CSV table of C-alpha atoms in Angstrom, one decimal:
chain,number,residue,atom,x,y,z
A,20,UNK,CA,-38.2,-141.6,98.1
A,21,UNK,CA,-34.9,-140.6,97.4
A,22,UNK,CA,-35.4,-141.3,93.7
A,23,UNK,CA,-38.6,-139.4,93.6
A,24,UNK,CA,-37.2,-136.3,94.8
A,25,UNK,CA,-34.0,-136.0,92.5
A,26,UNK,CA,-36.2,-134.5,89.4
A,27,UNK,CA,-37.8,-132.2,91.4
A,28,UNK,CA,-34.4,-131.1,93.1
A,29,UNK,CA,-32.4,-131.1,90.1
A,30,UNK,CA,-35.3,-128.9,88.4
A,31,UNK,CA,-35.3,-126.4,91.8
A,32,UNK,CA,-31.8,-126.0,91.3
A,33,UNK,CA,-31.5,-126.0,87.3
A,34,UNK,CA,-34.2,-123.1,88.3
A,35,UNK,CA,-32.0,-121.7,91.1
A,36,UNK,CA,-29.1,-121.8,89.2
A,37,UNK,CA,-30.5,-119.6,86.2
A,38,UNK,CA,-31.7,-116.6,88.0
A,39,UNK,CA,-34.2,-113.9,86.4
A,40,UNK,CA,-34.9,-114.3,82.9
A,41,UNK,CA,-32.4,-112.3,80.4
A,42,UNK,CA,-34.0,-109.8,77.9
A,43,UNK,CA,-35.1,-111.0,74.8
A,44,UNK,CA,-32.5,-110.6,71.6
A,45,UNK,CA,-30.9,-112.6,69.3
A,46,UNK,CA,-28.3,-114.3,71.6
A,47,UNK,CA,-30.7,-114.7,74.5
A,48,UNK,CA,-33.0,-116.5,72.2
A,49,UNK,CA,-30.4,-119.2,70.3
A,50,UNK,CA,-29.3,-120.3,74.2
A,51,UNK,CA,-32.6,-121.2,75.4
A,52,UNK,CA,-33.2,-122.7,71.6
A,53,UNK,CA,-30.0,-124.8,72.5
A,54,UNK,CA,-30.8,-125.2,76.3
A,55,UNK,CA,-34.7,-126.3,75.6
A,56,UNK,CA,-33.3,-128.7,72.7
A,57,UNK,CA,-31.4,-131.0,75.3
A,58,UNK,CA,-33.0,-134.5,75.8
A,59,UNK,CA,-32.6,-133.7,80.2
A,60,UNK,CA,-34.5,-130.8,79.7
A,61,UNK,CA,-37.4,-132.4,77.3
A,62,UNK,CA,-37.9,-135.2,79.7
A,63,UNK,CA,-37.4,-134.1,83.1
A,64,UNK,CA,-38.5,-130.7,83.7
A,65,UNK,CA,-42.1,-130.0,83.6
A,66,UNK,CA,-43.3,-127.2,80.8
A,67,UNK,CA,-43.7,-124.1,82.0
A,68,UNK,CA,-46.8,-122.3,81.3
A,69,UNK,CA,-46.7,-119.4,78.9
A,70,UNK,CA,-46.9,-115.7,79.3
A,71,UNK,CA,-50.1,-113.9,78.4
A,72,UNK,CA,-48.9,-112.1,75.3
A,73,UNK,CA,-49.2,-108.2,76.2
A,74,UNK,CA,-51.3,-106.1,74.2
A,75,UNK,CA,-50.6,-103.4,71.2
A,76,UNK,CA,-50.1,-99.8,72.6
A,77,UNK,CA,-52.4,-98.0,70.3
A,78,UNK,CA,-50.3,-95.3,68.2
A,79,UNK,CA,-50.4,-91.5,69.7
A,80,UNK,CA,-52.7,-89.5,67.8
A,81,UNK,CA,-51.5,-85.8,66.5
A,82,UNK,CA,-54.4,-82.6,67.9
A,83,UNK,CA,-55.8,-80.8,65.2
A,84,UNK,CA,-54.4,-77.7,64.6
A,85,UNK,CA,-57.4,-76.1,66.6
A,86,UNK,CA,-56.8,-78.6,69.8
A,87,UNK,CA,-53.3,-77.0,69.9
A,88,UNK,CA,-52.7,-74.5,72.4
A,89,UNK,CA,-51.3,-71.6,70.6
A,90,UNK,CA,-47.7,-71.9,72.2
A,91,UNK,CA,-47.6,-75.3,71.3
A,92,UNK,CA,-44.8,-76.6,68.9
A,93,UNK,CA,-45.7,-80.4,68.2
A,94,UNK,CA,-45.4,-79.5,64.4
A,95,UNK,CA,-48.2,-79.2,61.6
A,96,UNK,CA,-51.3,-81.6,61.7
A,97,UNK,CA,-51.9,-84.1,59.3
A,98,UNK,CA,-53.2,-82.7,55.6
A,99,UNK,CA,-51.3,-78.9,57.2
A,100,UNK,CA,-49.1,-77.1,55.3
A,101,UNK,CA,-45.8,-77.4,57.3
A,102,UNK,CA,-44.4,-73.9,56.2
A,103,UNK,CA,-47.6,-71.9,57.3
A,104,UNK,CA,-46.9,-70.2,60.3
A,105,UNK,CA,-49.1,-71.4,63.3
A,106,UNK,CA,-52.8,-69.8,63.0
A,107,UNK,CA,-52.4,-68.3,59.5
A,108,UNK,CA,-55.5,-68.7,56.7
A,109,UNK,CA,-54.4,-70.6,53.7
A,110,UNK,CA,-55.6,-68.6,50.4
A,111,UNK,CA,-57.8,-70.3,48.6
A,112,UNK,CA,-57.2,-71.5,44.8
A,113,UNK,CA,-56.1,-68.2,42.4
A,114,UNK,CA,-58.8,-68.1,39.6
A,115,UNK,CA,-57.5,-67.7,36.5
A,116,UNK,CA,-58.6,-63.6,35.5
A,117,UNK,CA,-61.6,-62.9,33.3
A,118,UNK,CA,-60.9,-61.4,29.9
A,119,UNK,CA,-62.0,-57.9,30.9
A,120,UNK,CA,-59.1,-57.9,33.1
A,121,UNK,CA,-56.5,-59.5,30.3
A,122,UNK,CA,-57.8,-57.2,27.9
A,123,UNK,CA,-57.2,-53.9,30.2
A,124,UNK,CA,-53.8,-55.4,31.2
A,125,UNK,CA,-53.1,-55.2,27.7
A,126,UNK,CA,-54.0,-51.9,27.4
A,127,UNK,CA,-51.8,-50.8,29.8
A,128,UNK,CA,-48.2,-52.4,28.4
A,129,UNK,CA,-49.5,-50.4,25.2
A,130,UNK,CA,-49.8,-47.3,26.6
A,131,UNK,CA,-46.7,-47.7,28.8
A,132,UNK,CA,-44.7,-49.2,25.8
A,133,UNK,CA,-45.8,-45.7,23.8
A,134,UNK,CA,-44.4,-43.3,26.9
A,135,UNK,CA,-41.1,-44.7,26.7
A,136,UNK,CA,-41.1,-45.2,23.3
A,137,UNK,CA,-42.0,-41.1,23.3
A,138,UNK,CA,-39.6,-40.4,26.0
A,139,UNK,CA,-36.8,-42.3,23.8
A,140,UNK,CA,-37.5,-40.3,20.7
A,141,UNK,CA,-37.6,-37.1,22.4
A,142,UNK,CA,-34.3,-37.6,24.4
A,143,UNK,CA,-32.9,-38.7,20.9
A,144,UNK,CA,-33.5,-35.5,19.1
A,145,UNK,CA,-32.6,-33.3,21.8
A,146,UNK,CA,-29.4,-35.2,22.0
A,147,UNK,CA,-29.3,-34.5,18.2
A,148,UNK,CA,-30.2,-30.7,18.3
A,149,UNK,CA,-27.7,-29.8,21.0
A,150,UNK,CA,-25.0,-31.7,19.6
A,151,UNK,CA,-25.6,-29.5,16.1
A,152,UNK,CA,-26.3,-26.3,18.4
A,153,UNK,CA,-22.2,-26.7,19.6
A,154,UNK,CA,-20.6,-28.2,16.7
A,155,UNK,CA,-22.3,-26.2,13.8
A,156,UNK,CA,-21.5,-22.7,14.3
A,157,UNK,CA,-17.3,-22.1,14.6
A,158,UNK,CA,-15.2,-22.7,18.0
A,159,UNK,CA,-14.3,-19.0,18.1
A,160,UNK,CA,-18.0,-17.9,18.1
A,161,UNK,CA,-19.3,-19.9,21.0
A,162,UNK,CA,-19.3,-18.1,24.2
A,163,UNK,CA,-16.1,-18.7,25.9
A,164,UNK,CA,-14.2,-20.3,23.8
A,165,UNK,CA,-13.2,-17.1,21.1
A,166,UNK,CA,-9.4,-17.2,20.9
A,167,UNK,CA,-8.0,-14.0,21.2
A,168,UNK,CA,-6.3,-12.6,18.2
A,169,UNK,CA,-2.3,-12.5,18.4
A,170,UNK,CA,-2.3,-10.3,15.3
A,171,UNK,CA,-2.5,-12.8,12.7
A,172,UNK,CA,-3.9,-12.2,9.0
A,173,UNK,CA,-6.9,-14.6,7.9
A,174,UNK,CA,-5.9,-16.0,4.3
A,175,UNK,CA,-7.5,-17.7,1.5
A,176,UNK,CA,-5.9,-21.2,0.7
A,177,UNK,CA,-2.7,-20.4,-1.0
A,178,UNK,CA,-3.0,-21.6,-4.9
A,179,UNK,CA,0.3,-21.9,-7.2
A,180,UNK,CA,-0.1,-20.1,-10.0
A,181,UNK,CA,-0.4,-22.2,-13.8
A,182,UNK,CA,2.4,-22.3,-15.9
A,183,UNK,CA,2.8,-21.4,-19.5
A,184,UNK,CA,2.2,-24.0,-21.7
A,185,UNK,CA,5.3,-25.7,-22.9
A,186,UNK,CA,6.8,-25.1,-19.6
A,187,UNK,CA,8.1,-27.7,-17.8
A,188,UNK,CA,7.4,-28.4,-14.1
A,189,UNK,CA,10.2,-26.9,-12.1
A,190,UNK,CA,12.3,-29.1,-9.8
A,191,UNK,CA,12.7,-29.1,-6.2
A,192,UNK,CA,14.6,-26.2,-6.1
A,193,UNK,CA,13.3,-23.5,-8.0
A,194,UNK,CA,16.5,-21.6,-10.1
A,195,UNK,CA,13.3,-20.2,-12.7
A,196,UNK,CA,9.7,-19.2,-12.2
A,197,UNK,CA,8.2,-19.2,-15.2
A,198,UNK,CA,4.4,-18.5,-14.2
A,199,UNK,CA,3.2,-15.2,-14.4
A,200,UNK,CA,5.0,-13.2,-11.9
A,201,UNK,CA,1.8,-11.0,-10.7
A,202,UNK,CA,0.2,-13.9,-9.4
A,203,UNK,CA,2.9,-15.2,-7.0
A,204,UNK,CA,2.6,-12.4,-4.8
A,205,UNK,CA,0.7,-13.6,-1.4
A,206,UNK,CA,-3.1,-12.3,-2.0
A,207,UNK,CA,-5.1,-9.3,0.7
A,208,UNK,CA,-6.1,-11.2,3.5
A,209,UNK,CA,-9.9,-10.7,5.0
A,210,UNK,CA,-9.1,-7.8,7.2
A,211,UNK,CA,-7.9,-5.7,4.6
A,212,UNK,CA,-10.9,-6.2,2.4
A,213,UNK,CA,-9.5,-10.0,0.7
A,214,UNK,CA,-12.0,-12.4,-0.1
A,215,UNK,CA,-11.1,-15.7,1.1
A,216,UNK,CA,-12.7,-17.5,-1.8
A,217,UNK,CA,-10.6,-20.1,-3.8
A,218,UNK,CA,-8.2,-18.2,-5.8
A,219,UNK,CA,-9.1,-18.9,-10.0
A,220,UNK,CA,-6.4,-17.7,-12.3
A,221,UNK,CA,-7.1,-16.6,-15.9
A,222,UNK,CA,-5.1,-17.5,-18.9
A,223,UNK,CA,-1.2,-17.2,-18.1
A,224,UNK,CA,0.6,-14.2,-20.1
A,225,UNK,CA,4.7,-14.1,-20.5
A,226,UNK,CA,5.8,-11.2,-18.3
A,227,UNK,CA,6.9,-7.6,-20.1
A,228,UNK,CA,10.3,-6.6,-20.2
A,229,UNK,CA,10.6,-4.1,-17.6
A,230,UNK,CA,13.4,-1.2,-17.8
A,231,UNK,CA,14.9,-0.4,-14.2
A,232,UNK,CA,15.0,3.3,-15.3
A,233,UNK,CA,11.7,3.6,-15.9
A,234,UNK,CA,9.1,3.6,-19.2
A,235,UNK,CA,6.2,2.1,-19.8
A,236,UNK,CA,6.1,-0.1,-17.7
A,237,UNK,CA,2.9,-0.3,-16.0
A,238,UNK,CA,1.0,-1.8,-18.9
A,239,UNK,CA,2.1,-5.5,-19.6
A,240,UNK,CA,3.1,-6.6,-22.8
A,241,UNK,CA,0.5,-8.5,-25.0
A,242,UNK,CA,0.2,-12.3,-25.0
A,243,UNK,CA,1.4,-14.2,-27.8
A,244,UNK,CA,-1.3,-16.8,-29.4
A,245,UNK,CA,1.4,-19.8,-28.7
A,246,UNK,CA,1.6,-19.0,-25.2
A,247,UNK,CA,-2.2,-18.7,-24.1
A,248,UNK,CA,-3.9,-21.6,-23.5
A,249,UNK,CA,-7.3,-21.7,-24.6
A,250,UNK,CA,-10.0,-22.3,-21.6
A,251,UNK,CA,-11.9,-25.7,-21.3
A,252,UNK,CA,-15.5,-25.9,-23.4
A,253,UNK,CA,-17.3,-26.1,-19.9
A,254,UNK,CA,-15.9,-22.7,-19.2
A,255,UNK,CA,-15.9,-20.9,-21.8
A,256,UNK,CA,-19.1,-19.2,-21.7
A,257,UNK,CA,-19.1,-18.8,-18.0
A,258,UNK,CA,-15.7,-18.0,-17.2
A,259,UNK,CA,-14.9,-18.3,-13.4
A,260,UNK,CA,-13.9,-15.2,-10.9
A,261,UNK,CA,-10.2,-14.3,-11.3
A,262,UNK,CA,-7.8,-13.7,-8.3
A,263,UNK,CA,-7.1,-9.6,-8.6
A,264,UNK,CA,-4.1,-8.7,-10.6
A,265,UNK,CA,-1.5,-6.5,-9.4
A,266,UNK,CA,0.0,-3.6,-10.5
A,267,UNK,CA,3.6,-3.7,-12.8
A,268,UNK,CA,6.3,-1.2,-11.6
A,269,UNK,CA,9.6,-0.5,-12.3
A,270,UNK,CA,12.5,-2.6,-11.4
A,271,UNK,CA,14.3,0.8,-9.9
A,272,UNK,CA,11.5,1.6,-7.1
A,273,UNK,CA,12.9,-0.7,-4.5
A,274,UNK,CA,15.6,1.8,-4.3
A,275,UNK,CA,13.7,4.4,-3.0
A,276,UNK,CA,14.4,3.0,0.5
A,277,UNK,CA,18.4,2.5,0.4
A,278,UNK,CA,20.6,5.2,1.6
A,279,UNK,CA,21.9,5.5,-1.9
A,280,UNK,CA,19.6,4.4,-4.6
A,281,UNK,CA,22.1,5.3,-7.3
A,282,UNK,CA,24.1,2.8,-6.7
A,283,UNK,CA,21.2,0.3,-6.7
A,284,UNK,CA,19.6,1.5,-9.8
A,285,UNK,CA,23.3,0.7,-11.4
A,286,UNK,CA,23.2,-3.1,-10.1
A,287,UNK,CA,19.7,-3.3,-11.1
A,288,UNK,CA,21.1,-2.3,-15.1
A,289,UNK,CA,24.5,-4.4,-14.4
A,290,UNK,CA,22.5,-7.7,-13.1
A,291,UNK,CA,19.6,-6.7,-15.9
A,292,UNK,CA,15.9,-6.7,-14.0
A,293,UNK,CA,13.2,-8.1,-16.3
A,294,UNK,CA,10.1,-6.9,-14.4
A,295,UNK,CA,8.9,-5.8,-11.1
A,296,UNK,CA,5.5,-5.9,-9.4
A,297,UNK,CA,3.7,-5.0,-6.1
A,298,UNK,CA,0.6,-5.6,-4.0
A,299,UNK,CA,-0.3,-3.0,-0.7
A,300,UNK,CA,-3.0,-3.1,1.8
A,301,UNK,CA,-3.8,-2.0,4.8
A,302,UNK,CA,-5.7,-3.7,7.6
A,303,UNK,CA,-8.0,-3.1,10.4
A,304,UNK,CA,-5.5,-2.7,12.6
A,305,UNK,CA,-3.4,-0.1,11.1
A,306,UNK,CA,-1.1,-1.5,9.8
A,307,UNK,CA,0.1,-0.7,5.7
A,308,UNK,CA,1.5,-4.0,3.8
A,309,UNK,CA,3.7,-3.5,0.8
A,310,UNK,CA,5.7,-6.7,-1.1
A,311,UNK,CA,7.3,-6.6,-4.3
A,312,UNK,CA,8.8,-9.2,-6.3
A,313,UNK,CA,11.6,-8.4,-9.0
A,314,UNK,CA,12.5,-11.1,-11.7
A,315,UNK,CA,15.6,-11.5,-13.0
A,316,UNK,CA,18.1,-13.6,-15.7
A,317,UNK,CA,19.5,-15.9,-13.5
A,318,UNK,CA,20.4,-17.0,-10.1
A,319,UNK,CA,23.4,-15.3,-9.2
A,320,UNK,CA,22.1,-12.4,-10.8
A,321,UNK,CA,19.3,-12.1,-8.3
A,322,UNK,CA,21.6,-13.1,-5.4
A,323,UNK,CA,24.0,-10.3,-6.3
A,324,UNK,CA,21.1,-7.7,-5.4
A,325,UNK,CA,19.3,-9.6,-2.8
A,326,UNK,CA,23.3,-9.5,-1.1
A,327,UNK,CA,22.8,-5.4,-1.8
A,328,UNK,CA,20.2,-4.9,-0.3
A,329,UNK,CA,20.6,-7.2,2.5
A,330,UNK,CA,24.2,-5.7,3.7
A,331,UNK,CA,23.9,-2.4,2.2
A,332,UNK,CA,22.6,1.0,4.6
A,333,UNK,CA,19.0,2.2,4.5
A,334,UNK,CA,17.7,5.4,4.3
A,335,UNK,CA,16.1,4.9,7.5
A,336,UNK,CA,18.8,5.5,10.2
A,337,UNK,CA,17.2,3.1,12.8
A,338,UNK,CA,16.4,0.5,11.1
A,339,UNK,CA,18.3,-2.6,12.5
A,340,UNK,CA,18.8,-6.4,11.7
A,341,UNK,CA,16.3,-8.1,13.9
A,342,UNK,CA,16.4,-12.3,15.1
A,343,UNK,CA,13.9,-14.5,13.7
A,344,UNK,CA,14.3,-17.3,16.4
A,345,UNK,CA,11.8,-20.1,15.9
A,346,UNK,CA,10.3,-19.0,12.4
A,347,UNK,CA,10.0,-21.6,10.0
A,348,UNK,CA,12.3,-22.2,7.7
A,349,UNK,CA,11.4,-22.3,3.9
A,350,UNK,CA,13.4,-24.8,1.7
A,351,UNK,CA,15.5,-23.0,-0.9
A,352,UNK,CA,14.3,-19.5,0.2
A,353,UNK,CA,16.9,-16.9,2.2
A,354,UNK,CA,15.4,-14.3,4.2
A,355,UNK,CA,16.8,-11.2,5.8
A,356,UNK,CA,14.8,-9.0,8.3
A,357,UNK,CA,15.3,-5.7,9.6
A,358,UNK,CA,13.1,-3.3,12.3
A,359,UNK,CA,13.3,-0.1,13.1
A,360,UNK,CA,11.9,0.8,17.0
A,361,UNK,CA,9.1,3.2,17.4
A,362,UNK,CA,9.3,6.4,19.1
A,363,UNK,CA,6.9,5.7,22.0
A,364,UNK,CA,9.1,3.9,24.5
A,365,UNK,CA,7.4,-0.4,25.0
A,366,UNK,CA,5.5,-0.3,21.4
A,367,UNK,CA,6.7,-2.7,18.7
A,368,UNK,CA,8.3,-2.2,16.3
A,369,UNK,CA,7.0,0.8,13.9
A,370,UNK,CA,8.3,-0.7,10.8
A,371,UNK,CA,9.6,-4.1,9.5
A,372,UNK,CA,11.2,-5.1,6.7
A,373,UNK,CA,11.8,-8.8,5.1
A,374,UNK,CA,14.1,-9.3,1.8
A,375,UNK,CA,13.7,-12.7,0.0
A,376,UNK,CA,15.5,-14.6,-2.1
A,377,UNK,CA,14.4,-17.7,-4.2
A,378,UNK,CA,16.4,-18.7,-7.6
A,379,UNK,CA,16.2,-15.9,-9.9
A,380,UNK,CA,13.4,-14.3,-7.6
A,381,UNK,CA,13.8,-11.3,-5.1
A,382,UNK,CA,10.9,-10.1,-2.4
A,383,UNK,CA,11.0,-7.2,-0.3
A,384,UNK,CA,8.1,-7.0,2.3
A,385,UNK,CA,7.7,-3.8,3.9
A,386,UNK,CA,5.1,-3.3,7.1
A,387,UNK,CA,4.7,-0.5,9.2
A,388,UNK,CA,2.1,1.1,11.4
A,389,UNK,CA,2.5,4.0,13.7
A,390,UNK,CA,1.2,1.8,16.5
A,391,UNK,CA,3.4,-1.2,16.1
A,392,UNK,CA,3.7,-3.6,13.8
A,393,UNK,CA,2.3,-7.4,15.4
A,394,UNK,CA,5.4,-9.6,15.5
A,395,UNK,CA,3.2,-12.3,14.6
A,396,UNK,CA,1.0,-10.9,11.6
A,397,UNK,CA,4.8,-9.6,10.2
A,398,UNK,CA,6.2,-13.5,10.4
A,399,UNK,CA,2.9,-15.0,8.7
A,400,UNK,CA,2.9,-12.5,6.0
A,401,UNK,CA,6.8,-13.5,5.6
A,402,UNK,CA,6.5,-17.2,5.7
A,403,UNK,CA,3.4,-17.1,3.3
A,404,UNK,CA,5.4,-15.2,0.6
A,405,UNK,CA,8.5,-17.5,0.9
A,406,UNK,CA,6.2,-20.5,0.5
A,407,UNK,CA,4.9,-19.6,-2.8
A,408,UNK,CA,8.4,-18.8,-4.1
A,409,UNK,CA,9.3,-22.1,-3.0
């Protein structure tokens, strides 16, 4: 009896001793492998009868989307689009447009290609027109922008004169002029009835020999054939405009305006004046231009007057030696100038007077106006004439 009952206690307390069954898993499963696989447990304990396998929990099915309550965020259905928002209609295919409709599509990018092609061309040539419209006409006729006059002349281009054939170019610093004295007097400017077309010269004649006490002087003395230079073939028939010619005078008129002209006229004999000429106007404003050039042998002959009339008295009592700050300065050309105040107390100047000297070359430029002579229109006239004696 006792033998009988020693399986059956050993197999209560192999039972006792292992307790509730451990989950199922990997490790749980290789110990009862091992345990079951002893030869005591084979032949001893009894089998114990197997579990009823549980059944499949059938998988959760998803409501359609009209099953869904509308506050409901499960997510989309099956065969839903996920980013259509919750109750929306899904468009149905896009069919592809009839040719009426490609055609008329068509028509439109024409016409709307034409309106800014239009609108293009028509902003162009305004662009055009007003740009012309402000840059043809001159700065000083546009309203606005008119500068207003400080008195100065308007000039042609200043033009040396030709020289005589045979004559060489001068150098640097001019000791002879050999062209045609007349012509290197500074020409009328446009107020005073100048043209201010290119000045043409004609053929270059040898200047007369001029007698400082007077004569015939005023006509000059013929041309020789070796001097005169024939004009070009293409000219010949048509011969161009010439610049004016001025008027010969006598070497002794310049001493008219000294306090004692008898002792000029006898330095113009002693330093032996070849020839004299002058050019007047008077412009719009009033105001009377005279300059005269006298020619003479040499250099120092010319300075020997030029320093007479420069330090010597004038007839005028008032007349004065007046600054020239800030004029420009003309290579190889000495200037003097002189003024003489006008009666009406904070007027310019009434009269001004410039003498020039330039090699064997003297100038005397004389300006006066009852009004005033412009400081300005005095100083260009100046400059000019030192620049062709240059």
């Amino acid at each position: 009896m006792t033998d009988s009952t020693m399986p059956h206690d050993s197999a209560a307390s192999g039972a006792a001793s292992t307790g509730p069954a451990a989950p199922e898993g990997p490790g749980t499963a290789e110990g009862d492998v091992t345990a079951s696989a002893t030869p005591e447990a084979v032949t001893d304990s009894p089998a114990s009868p197997a579990s009823p396998a549980s059944p499949a929990s059938p998988a959760p099915t998803m409501p359609a989307a009209s099953d869904r309550a509308p506050g409901d965020d499960a997510g989309p259905g099956p065969g839903e689009n996920p980013w259509t928002a919750p109750g929306a209609t899904v468009p149905g295919p896009v069919e592809p447009p009839s040719a009426e409709e490609l055609a008329a599509r068509r028509t439109r990018r024409r016409k709307a290609a034409l309106r800014w092609g239009a609108a293009v061309v028509v902003c162009a040539l305004a662009g055009t027109g007003s740009a012309l419209a402000v840059t043809a006409p001159e700065r000083t006729d546009l309203p606005g922008l008119a500068t207003e006059s400080d008195g100065r002349y308007t000039f042609p281009a200043l033009v040396l004169p030709p020289l005589p054939s045979g004559k060489p170019v001068p150098r640097e610093n001019k000791s002879r002029h050999a062209a045609d004295l007349r012509y290197l007097l500074l020409p009328a400017p446009q107020e005073a009835g100048g043209s201010l077309a290119p000045v043409v010269f004609p053929t270059p004649t040898p200047p007369p020999t001029g007698s400082p006490t007077g004569g015939p002087t005023g006509t000059p003395a013929a041309a020789s054939p070796t001097t005169s230079a024939a004009p070009p073939p293409s000219t010949a028939s048509t011969p161009p405009a010439t610049a004016p010619l001025a008027d010969w005078v006598t070497c002794d008129a310049v001493a008219a305006e000294q306090k004692d002209p008898v002792a000029v006229r006898s330095l113009l004999l002693e330093s032996a004046c070849r020839a004299a000429t002058v050019r007047e106007w008077t412009a719009t404003d009033g105001t009377r231009t005279q300059i005269r050039l006298l020619a003479f042998g040499s250099s120092a002959a010319a300075w020997d007057v030029y320093r007479e009339l420069r330090d010597g008295d004038q007839k005028d009592p008032g007349s004065r030696t007046t600054p020239m700050e800030g004029w420009d300065t003309v290579f190889g050309v000495a200037v003097e100038t002189r003024g003489t105040p006008a009666t009406t107390a904070g007027t310019a100047l009434s009269a001004r007077l410039a003498y020039l000297s330039a090699g064997d070359l003297v100038g005397v430029v004389t300006m006066t106006n009852p009004g005033g002579v412009p400081a300005e229109a005095f100083r260009q006239v100046v400059t000019l004439q030192s620049d062709l004696l240059a």
